[in-house]
Coordinates of C-alpha atoms in Angstrom, one line a residue:
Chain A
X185 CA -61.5 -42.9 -103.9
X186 CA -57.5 -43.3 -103.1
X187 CA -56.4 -46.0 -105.3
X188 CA -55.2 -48.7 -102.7
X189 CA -53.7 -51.3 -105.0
X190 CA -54.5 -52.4 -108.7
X191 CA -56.4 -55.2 -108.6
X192 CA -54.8 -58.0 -110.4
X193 CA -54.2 -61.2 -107.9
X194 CA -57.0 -63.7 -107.0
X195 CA -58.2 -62.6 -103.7
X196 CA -58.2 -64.5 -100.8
X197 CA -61.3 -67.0 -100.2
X198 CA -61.3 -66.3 -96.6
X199 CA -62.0 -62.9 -96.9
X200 CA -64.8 -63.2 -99.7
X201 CA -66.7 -66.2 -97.6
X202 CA -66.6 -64.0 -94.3
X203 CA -67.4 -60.5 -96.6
X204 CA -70.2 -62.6 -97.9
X205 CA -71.6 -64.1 -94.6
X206 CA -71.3 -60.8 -93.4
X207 CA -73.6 -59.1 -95.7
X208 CA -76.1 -62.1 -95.9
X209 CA -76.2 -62.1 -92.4
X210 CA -77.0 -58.5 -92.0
X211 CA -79.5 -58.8 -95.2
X212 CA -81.6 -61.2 -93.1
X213 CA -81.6 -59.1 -90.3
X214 CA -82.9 -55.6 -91.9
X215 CA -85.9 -57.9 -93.8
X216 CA -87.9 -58.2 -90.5
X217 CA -90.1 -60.3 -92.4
X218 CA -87.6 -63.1 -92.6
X219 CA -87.1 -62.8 -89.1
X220 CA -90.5 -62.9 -88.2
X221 CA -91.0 -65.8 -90.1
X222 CA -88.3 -67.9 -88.5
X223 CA -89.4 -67.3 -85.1
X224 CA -92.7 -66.2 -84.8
X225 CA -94.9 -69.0 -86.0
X226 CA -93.3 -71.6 -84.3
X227 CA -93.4 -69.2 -80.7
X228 CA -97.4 -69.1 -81.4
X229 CA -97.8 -72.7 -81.6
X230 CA -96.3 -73.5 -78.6
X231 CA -98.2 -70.5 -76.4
X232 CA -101.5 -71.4 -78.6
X233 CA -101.1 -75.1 -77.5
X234 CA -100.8 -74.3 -74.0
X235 CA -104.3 -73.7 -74.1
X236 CA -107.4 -76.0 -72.8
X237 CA -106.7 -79.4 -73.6
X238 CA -105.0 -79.1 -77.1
X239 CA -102.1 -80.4 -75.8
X240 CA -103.4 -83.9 -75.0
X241 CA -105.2 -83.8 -78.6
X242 CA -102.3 -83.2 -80.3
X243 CA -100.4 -86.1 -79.0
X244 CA -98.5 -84.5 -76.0
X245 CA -95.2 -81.7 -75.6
X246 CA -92.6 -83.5 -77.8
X247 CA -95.0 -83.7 -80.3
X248 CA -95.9 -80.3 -79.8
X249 CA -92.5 -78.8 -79.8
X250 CA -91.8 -81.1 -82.6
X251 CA -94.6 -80.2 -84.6
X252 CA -93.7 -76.2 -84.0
X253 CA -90.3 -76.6 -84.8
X254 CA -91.0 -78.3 -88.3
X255 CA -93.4 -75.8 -89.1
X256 CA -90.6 -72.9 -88.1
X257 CA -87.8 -75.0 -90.4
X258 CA -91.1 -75.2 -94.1
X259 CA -92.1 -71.6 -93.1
X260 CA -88.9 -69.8 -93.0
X261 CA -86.9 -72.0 -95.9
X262 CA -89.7 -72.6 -98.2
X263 CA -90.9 -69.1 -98.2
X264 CA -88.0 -67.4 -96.5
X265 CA -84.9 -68.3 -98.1
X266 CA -86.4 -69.7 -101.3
X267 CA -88.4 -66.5 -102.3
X268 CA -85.6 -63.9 -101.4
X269 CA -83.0 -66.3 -103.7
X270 CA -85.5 -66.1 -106.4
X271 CA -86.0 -62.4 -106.1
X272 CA -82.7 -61.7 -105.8
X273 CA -82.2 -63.7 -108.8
X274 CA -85.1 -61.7 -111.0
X275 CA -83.0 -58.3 -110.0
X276 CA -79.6 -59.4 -111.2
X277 CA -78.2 -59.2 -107.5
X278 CA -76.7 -63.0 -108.0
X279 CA -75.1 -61.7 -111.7
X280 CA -73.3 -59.0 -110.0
X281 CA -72.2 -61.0 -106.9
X282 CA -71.1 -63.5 -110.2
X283 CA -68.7 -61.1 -111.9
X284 CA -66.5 -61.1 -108.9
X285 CA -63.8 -63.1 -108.5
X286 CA -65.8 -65.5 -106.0
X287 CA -66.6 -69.0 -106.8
X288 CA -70.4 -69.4 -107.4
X289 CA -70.7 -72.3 -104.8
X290 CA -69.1 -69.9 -102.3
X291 CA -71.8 -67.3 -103.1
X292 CA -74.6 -69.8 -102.5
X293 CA -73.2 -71.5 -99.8
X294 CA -72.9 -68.2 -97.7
X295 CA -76.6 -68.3 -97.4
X296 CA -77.1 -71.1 -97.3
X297 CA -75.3 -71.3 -94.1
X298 CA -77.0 -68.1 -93.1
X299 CA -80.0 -69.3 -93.1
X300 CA -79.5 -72.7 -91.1
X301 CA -77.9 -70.5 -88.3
X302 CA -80.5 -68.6 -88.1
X303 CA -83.0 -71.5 -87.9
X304 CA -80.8 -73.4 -85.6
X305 CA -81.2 -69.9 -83.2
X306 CA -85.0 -69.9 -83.8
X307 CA -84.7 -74.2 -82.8
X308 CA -83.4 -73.3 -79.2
X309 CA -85.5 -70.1 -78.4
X310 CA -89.0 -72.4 -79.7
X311 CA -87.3 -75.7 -77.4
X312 CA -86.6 -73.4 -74.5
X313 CA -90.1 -71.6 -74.4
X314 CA -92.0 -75.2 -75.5
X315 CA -90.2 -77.0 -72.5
X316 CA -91.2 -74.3 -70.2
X317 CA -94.7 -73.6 -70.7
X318 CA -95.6 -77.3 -71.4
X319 CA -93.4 -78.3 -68.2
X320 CA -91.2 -80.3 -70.3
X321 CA -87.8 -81.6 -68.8
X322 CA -84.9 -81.7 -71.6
X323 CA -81.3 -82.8 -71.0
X324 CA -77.9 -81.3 -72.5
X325 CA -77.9 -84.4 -74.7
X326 CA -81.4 -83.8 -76.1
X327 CA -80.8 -80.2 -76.8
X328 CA -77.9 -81.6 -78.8
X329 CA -80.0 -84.0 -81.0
X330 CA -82.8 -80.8 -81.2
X331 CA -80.1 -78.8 -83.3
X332 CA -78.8 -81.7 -84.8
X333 CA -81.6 -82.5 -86.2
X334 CA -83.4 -79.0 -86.7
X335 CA -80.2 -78.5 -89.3
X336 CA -81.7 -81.7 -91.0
X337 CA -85.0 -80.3 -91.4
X338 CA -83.1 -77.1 -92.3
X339 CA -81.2 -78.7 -95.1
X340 CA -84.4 -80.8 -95.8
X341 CA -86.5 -78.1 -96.9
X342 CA -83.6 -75.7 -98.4
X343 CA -82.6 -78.6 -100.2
X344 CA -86.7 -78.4 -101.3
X345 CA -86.7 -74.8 -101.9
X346 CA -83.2 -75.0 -103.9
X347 CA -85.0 -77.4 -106.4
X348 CA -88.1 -75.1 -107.1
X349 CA -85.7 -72.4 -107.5
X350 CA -84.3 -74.9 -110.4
X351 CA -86.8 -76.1 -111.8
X352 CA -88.7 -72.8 -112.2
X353 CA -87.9 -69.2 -113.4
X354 CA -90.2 -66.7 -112.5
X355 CA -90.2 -65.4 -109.4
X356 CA -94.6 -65.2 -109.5
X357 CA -94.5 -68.8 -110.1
X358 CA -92.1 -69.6 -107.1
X359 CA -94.4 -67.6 -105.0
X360 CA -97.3 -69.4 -105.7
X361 CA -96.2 -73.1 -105.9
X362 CA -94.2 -72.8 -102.7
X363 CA -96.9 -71.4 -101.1
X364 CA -99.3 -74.4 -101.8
X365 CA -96.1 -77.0 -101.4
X366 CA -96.0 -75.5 -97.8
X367 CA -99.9 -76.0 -97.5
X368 CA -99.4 -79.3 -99.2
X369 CA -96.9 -80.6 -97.1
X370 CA -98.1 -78.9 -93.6
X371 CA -101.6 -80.7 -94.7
X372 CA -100.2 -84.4 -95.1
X373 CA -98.0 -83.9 -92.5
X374 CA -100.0 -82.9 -89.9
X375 CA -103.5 -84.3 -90.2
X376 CA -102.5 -87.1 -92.5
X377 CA -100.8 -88.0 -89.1
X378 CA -102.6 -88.3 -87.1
X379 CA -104.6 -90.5 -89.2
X380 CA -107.8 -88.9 -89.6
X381 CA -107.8 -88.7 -93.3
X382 CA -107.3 -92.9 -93.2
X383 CA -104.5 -95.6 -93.0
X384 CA -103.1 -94.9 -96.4
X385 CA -102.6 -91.1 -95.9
X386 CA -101.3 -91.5 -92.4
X387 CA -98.6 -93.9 -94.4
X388 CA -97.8 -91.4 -96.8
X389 CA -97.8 -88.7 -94.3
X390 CA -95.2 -90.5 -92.0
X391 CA -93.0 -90.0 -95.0
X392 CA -93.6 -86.5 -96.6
X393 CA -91.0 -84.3 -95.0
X394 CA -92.8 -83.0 -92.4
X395 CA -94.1 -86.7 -91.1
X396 CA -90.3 -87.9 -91.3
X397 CA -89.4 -84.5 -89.0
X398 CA -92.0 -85.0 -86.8
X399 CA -90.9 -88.2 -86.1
X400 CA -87.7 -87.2 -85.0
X401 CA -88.3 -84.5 -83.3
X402 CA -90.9 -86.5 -81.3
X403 CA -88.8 -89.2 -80.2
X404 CA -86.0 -86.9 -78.8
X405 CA -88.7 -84.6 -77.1
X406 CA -89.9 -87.8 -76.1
X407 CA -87.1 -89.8 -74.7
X408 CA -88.3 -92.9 -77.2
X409 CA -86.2 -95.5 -77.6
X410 CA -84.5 -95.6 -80.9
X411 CA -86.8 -97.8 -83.6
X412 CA -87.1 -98.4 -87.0
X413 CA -89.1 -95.6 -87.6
X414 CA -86.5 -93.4 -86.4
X415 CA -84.3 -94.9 -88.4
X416 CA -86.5 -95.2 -91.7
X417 CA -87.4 -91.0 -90.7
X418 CA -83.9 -90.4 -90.8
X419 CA -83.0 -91.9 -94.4
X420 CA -86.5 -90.2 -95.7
X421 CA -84.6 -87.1 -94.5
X422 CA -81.0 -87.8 -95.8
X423 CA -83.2 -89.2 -99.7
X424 CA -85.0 -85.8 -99.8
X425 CA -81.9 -84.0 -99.2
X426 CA -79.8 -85.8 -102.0
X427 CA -82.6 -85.7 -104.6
X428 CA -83.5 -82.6 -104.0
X429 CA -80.6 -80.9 -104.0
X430 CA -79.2 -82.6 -106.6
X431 CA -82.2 -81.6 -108.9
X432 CA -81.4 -77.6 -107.4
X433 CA -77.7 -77.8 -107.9
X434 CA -78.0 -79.6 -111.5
X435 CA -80.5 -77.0 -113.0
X436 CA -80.2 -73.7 -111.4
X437 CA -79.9 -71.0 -113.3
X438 CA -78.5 -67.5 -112.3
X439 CA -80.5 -65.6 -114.4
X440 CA -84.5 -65.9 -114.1
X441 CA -84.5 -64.5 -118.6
Chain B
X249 CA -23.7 -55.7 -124.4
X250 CA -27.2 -54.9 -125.1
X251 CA -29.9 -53.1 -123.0
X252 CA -32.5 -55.5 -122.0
X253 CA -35.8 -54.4 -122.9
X254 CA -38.9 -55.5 -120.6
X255 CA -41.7 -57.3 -122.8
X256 CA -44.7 -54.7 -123.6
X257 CA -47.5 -55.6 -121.2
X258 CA -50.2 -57.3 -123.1
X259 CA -53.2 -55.5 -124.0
X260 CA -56.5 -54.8 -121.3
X261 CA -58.4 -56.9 -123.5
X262 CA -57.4 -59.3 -126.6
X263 CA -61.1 -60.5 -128.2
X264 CA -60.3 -62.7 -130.9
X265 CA -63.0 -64.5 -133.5
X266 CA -65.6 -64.4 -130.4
X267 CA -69.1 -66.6 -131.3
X268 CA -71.5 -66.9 -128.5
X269 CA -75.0 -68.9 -129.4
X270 CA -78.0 -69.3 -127.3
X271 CA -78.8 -73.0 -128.2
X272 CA -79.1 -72.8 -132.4
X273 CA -79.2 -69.1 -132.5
X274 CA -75.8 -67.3 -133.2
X275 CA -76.0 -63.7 -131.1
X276 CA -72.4 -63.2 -131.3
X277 CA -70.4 -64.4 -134.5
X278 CA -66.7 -63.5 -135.2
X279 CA -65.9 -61.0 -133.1
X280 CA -62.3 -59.4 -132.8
X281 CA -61.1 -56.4 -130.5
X282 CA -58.2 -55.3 -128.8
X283 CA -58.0 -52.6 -126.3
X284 CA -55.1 -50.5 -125.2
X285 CA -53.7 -49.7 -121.8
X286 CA -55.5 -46.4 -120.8
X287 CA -58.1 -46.7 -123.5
X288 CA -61.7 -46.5 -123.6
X289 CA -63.6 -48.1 -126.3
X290 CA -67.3 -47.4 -127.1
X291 CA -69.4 -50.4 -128.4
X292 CA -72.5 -48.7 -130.0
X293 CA -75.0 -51.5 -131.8
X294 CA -79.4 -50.9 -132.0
X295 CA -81.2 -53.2 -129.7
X296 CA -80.2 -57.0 -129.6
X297 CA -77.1 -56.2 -131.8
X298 CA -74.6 -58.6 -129.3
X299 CA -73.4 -55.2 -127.1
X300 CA -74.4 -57.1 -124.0
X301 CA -73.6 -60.6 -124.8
X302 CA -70.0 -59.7 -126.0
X303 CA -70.0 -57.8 -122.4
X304 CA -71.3 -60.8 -120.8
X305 CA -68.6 -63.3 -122.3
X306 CA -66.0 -61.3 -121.1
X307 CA -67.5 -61.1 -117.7
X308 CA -67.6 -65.3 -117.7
X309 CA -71.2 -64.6 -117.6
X310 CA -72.0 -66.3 -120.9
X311 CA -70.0 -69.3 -122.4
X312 CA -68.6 -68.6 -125.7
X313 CA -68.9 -71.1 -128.4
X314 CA -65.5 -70.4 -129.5
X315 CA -62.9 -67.7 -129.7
X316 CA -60.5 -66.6 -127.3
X317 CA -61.1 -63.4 -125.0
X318 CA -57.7 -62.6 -122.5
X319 CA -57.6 -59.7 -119.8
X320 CA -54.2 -58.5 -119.2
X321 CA -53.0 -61.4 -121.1
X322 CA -55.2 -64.1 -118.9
X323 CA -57.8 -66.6 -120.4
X324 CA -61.1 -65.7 -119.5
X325 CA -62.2 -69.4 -119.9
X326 CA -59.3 -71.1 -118.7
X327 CA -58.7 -69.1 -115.6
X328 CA -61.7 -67.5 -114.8
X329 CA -61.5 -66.0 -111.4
X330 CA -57.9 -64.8 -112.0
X331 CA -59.3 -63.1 -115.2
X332 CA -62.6 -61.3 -112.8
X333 CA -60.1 -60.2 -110.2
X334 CA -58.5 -57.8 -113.4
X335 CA -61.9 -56.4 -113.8
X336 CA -64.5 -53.6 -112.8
X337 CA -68.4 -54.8 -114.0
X338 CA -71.2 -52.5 -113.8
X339 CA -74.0 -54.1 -115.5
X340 CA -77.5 -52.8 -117.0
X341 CA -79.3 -52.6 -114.2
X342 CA -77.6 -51.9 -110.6
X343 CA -78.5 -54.2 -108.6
X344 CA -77.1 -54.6 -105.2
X345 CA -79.2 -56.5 -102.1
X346 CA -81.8 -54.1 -101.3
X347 CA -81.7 -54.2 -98.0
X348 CA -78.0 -53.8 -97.4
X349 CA -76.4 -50.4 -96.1
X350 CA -74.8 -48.9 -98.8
X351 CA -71.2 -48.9 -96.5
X352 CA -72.4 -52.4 -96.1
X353 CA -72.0 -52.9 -100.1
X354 CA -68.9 -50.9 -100.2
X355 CA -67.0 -53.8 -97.5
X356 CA -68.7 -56.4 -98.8
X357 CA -67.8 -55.6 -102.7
X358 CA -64.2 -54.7 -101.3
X359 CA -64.2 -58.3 -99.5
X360 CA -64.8 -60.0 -102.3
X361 CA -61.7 -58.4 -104.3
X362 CA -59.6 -59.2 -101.2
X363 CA -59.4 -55.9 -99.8
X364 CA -60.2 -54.9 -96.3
X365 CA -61.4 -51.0 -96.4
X366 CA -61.9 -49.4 -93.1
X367 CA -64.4 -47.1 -92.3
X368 CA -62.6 -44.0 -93.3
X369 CA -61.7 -45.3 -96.4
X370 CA -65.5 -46.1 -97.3
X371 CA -66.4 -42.1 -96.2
X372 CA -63.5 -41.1 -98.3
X373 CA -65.4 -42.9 -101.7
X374 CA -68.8 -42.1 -100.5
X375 CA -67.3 -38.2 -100.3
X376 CA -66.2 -38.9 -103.6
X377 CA -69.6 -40.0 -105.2
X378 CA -71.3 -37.5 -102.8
X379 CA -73.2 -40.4 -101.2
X380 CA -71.3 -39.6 -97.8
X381 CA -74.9 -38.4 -96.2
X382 CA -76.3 -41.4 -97.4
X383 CA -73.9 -43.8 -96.3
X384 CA -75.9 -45.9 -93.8
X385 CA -79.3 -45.7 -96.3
X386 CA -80.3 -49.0 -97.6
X387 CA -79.7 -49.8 -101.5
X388 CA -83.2 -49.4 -102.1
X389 CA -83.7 -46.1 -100.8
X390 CA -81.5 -44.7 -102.7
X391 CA -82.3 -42.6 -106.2
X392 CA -81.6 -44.1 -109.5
X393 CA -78.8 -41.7 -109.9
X394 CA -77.3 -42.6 -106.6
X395 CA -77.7 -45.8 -107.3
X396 CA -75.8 -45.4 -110.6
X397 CA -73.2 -43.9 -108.6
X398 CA -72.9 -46.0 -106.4
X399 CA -72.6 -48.8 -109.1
X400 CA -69.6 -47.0 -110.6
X401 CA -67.8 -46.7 -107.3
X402 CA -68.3 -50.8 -106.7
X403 CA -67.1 -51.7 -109.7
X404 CA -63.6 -49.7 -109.5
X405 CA -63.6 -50.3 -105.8
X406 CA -60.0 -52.6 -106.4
X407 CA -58.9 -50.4 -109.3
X408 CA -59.5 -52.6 -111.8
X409 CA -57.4 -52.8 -115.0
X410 CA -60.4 -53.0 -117.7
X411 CA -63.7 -51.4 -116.6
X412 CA -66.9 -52.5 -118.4
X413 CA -69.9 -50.5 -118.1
X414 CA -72.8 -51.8 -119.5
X415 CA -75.0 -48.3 -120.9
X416 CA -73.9 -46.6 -117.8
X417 CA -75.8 -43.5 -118.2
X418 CA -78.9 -45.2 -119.3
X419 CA -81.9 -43.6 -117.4
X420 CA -79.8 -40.8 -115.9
X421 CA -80.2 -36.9 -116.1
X422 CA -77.8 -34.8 -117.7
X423 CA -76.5 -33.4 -114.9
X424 CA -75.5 -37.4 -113.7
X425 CA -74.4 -38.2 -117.0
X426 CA -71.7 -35.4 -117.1
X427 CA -70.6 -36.3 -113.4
X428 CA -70.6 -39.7 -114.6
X429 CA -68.1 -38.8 -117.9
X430 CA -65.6 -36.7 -115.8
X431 CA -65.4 -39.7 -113.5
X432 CA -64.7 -41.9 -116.5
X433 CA -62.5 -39.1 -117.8
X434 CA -60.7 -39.3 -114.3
X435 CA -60.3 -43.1 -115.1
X436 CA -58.0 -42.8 -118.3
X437 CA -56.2 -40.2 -116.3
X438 CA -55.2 -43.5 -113.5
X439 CA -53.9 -45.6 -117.3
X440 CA -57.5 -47.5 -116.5
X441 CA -58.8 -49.2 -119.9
X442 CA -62.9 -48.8 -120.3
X443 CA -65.4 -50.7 -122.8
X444 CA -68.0 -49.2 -122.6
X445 CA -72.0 -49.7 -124.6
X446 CA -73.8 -47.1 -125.3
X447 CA -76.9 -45.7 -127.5
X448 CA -75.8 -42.6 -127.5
X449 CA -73.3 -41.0 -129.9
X450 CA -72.8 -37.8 -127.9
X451 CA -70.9 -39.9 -125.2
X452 CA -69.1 -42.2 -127.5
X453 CA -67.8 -39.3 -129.3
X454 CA -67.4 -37.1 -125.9
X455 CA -65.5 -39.8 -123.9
X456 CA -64.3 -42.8 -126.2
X457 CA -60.8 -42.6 -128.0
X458 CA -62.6 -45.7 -129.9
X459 CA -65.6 -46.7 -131.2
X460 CA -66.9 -50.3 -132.9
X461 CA -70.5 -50.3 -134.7
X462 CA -72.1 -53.8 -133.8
X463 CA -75.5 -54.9 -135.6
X464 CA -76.3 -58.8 -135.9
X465 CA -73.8 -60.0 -133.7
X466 CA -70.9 -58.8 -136.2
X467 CA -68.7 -55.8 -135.9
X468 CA -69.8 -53.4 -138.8
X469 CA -66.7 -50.8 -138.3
X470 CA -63.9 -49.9 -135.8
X471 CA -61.9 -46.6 -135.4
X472 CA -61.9 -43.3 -133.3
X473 CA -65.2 -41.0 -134.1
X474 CA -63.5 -39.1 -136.4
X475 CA -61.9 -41.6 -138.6
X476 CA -65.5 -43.4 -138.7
X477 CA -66.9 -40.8 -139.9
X478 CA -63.8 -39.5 -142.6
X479 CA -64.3 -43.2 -143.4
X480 CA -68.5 -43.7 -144.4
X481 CA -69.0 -40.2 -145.0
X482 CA -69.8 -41.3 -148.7
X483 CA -71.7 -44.4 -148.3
X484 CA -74.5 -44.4 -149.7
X485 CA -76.5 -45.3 -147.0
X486 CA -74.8 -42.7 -144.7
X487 CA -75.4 -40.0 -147.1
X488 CA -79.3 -40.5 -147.4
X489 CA -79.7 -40.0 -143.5
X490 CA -76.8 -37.2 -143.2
X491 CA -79.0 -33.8 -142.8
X492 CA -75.8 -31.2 -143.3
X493 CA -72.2 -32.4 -142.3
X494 CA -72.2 -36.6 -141.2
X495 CA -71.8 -37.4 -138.0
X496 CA -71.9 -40.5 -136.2
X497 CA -75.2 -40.6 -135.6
X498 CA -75.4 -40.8 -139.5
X499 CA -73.0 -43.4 -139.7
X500 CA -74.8 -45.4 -137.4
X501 CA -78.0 -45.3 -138.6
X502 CA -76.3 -45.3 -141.8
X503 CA -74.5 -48.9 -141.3
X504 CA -77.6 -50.8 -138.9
X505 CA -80.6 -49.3 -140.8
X506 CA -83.6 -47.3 -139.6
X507 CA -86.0 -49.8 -138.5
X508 CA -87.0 -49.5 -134.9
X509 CA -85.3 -52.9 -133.0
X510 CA -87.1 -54.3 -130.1

């Protein structure tokens, strides 16, 4: 190749952060499967729900929409952006994107951002279809919180998926545990509840991750006057972020050896 | 009055009294090197001798216990990413996002050394690998030999000073492995400085002006193939595997012992 200048100055961030977004970007989009995951689920639950009279069951179309969305945000972080961090890992692909002159935050915050846009996209096409087939009216302003607060669920299970990523170093044993976290969590967030599985599970489900999401979610879908559930949802949400990405920041390795 | 001379430019690479550990285990201990301008240097060591962890500190990879290491007269540890920007890293294994276009690499790599190649200037260095038909391919559908290839042309894609290639012609056919020599060859031609690791002594000696022996984490031996070899040829230990004239291979085997490493 023509030589085009010896490489000798630090180059400029700009340029690294969009080459890097860039290539994330179009990473996520030739692995159909991460695609898939961010939109399809959450699409099927609100056409399933449409259905007979699941819809009054399940506690009516916020909570539907809600419950979709949440489901979209744990599928496609937990198993999306968590697995193809710690394959990428297992291969060396974070090593050699380490050798370059770009800071490491930069090379994790690229998909990191990435991935909440893409969430954030999947959070308006699941809101537009929910309202429509479950005849759900949504303002400008509500549309607003949606995103605002699908990016909190976003960064709430990232933040999750980051720590597993931590805390363990083979990729096999990523696979599995954040598989059964996601059944875990969709379990006690879901039918704990709705308070089938009794008082002190519907408790503890209200705060898992999903419960807290739900929640919020719910009460935008739903018009509901801001409470002190909202409020103690919200700091569940903002505690799970800090703890858990502290615990993904503080331990991650680059290198699964 | 005097002429006023300009200051030599400092070397590619100054390594000086290099220890790396992994918690209580020493994998690196004392190690010194310099390397010229347009040099290439061959580290040859068995298995687990420290070739890839002395790589690995100078890449800012690893942390070294102590020592200095400078490239083009910068502190690797002190200034880090100014140090990276002065160097070309192909490591063991290739590995690039799988699922990226390999043009898609090319910009991407390019981006992150500040430069902004346009589209002809990515067919002009796929030509030059012969990758130009397989320009829009994914990473993964390439061959291990394109792959390798491909490697090589990320890691001088800002025409680097020093160029470390971590056993780059491990797992490739001969034909590859001579494209891949003249391309080094091509390097020292540019004034480019190489380290290089290898297991094989027909590269160091075909391609390295310098070679160091490593086993243990120490440097055994330093000099050009030649002067290696003028300089064990009666050791002992050299003379018991020599079958005819020495070679390096002798002096190798010779210096790190026979036992197969893991």
């Amino acid at each position: 190749m023509t030589s085009i200048s010896t490489g000798s100055a630090r180059p400029s961030p700009a340029l690294a952060m969009r080459s890097l977004l860039r290539a994330d970007f179009l990473v996520l989009l030739n692995s159909k499967t991460s695609g898939l995951l961010s939109f399809f689920p959450p699409v099927v639950i609100v056409v399933a729900t449409t259905f007979g009279k699941s819809q009054s069951r399940l506690g009516g179309p916020g909570l539907i929409i809600g419950l979709a969305l949440t489901i979209g945000l744990i599928i496609s972080c937990l198993l999306g952006y968590t697995l193809a961090l710690a394959h990428d890992r297992e291969i060396g692909v974070l090593q050699r994107l380490r050798v370059t002159p770009a800071p490491t935050w930069m090379i994790l915050s690229s998909r990191l951002i990435v991935q909440v846009v893409i969430n954030l996209v999947a959070s308006i096409v699941v809101v537009i279809v929910g309202a429509i087939l479950h005849g759900l009216a949504i303002t400008a302003g509500q549309y607003l919180l949606v995103l605002a607060i699908a990016t909190l669920g976003a960064a709430v299970f990232l933040s999750i998926g980051q720590a597993l990523v931590g805390l363990v170093r083979s990729t096999n044993a990523i696979n599995a545990i954040a598989r059964l976290l996601m059944a875990v969590l969709m379990i006690l967030g879901l039918v704990g509840g709705t308070g089938l599985l009794g008082d002190t599970l519907k408790t503890i489900a209200d705060w898992t991750p999903v419960g807290a999401l739900m929640t919020l979610f719910s009460d935008v879908l739903n018009h509901a006057a801001w409470s002190s559930q909202t409020s103690y949802a919200l700091l569940a949400c903002t505690g799970y972020i800090i703890v858990f990405a502290y615990i993904g920041i503080r331990w991650f390795r680059w290198e699964s050896r | 009055m005097g002429e006023v001379i300009a200051p030599a430019p400092p070397p590619a690479l100054d390594v000086t009294d290099l220890q790396v550990a992994y918690g209580s285990r020493t994998v690196v201990d004392g190690v010194s090197l310099t390397i010229s301008r347009g040099e290439i240097f061959g580290l040859l060591g068995p298995n687990g001798a420290g070739k890839t962890t002395t790589l690995s500190a100078i890449e800012g990879l690893v942390k070294a216990k102590s020592g200095t290491l400078l490239v083009d007269g910068v502190h690797v540890q002190q200034q880090p990413l100014e140090a990276k920007a002065r160097l070309g890293v192909q490591l063991q294994s290739s590995s690039f996002q799988a699922e990226l276009p390999i043009e898609q690499i090319a910009k991407l790599y390019g981006g992150l050394y500040g430069m902004k190649l346009s589209n002809e200037q990515i067919q002009e260095g796929m030509r030059d690998i012969g990758l130009e038909q397989e320009r829009g391919k994914r990473f993964k559908q390439l061959s291990g030999g394109q792959q390798q290839r491909l490697a090589l042309f990320v890691a001088t894609i800002h025409d680097p000073l020093l160029l470390l290639l971590d056993e780059p012609t491990a797992g490739l056919d001969p034909q590859s492995r001579r494209g891949l020599w003249r391309r080094i060859e091509r390097l020292r031609g540019d004034n480019r400085s190489i380290l290089l690791t290898t297991h094989s002594m027909e590269e160091a000696q075909a391609v390295c002006d310098r070679v160091a022996i490593i086993d243990h984490g120490t440097l055994l031996t330093t000099g050009t193939p030649a002067e290696l070899i003028d300089k064990h040829e009666h050791d002992p230990r050299v003379v018991a595997e020599a079958h005819g004239a020495v070679t390096l291979e002798d002096v190798f085997i010779g210096l790190t012992g026979s036992e197969i490493r893991d």
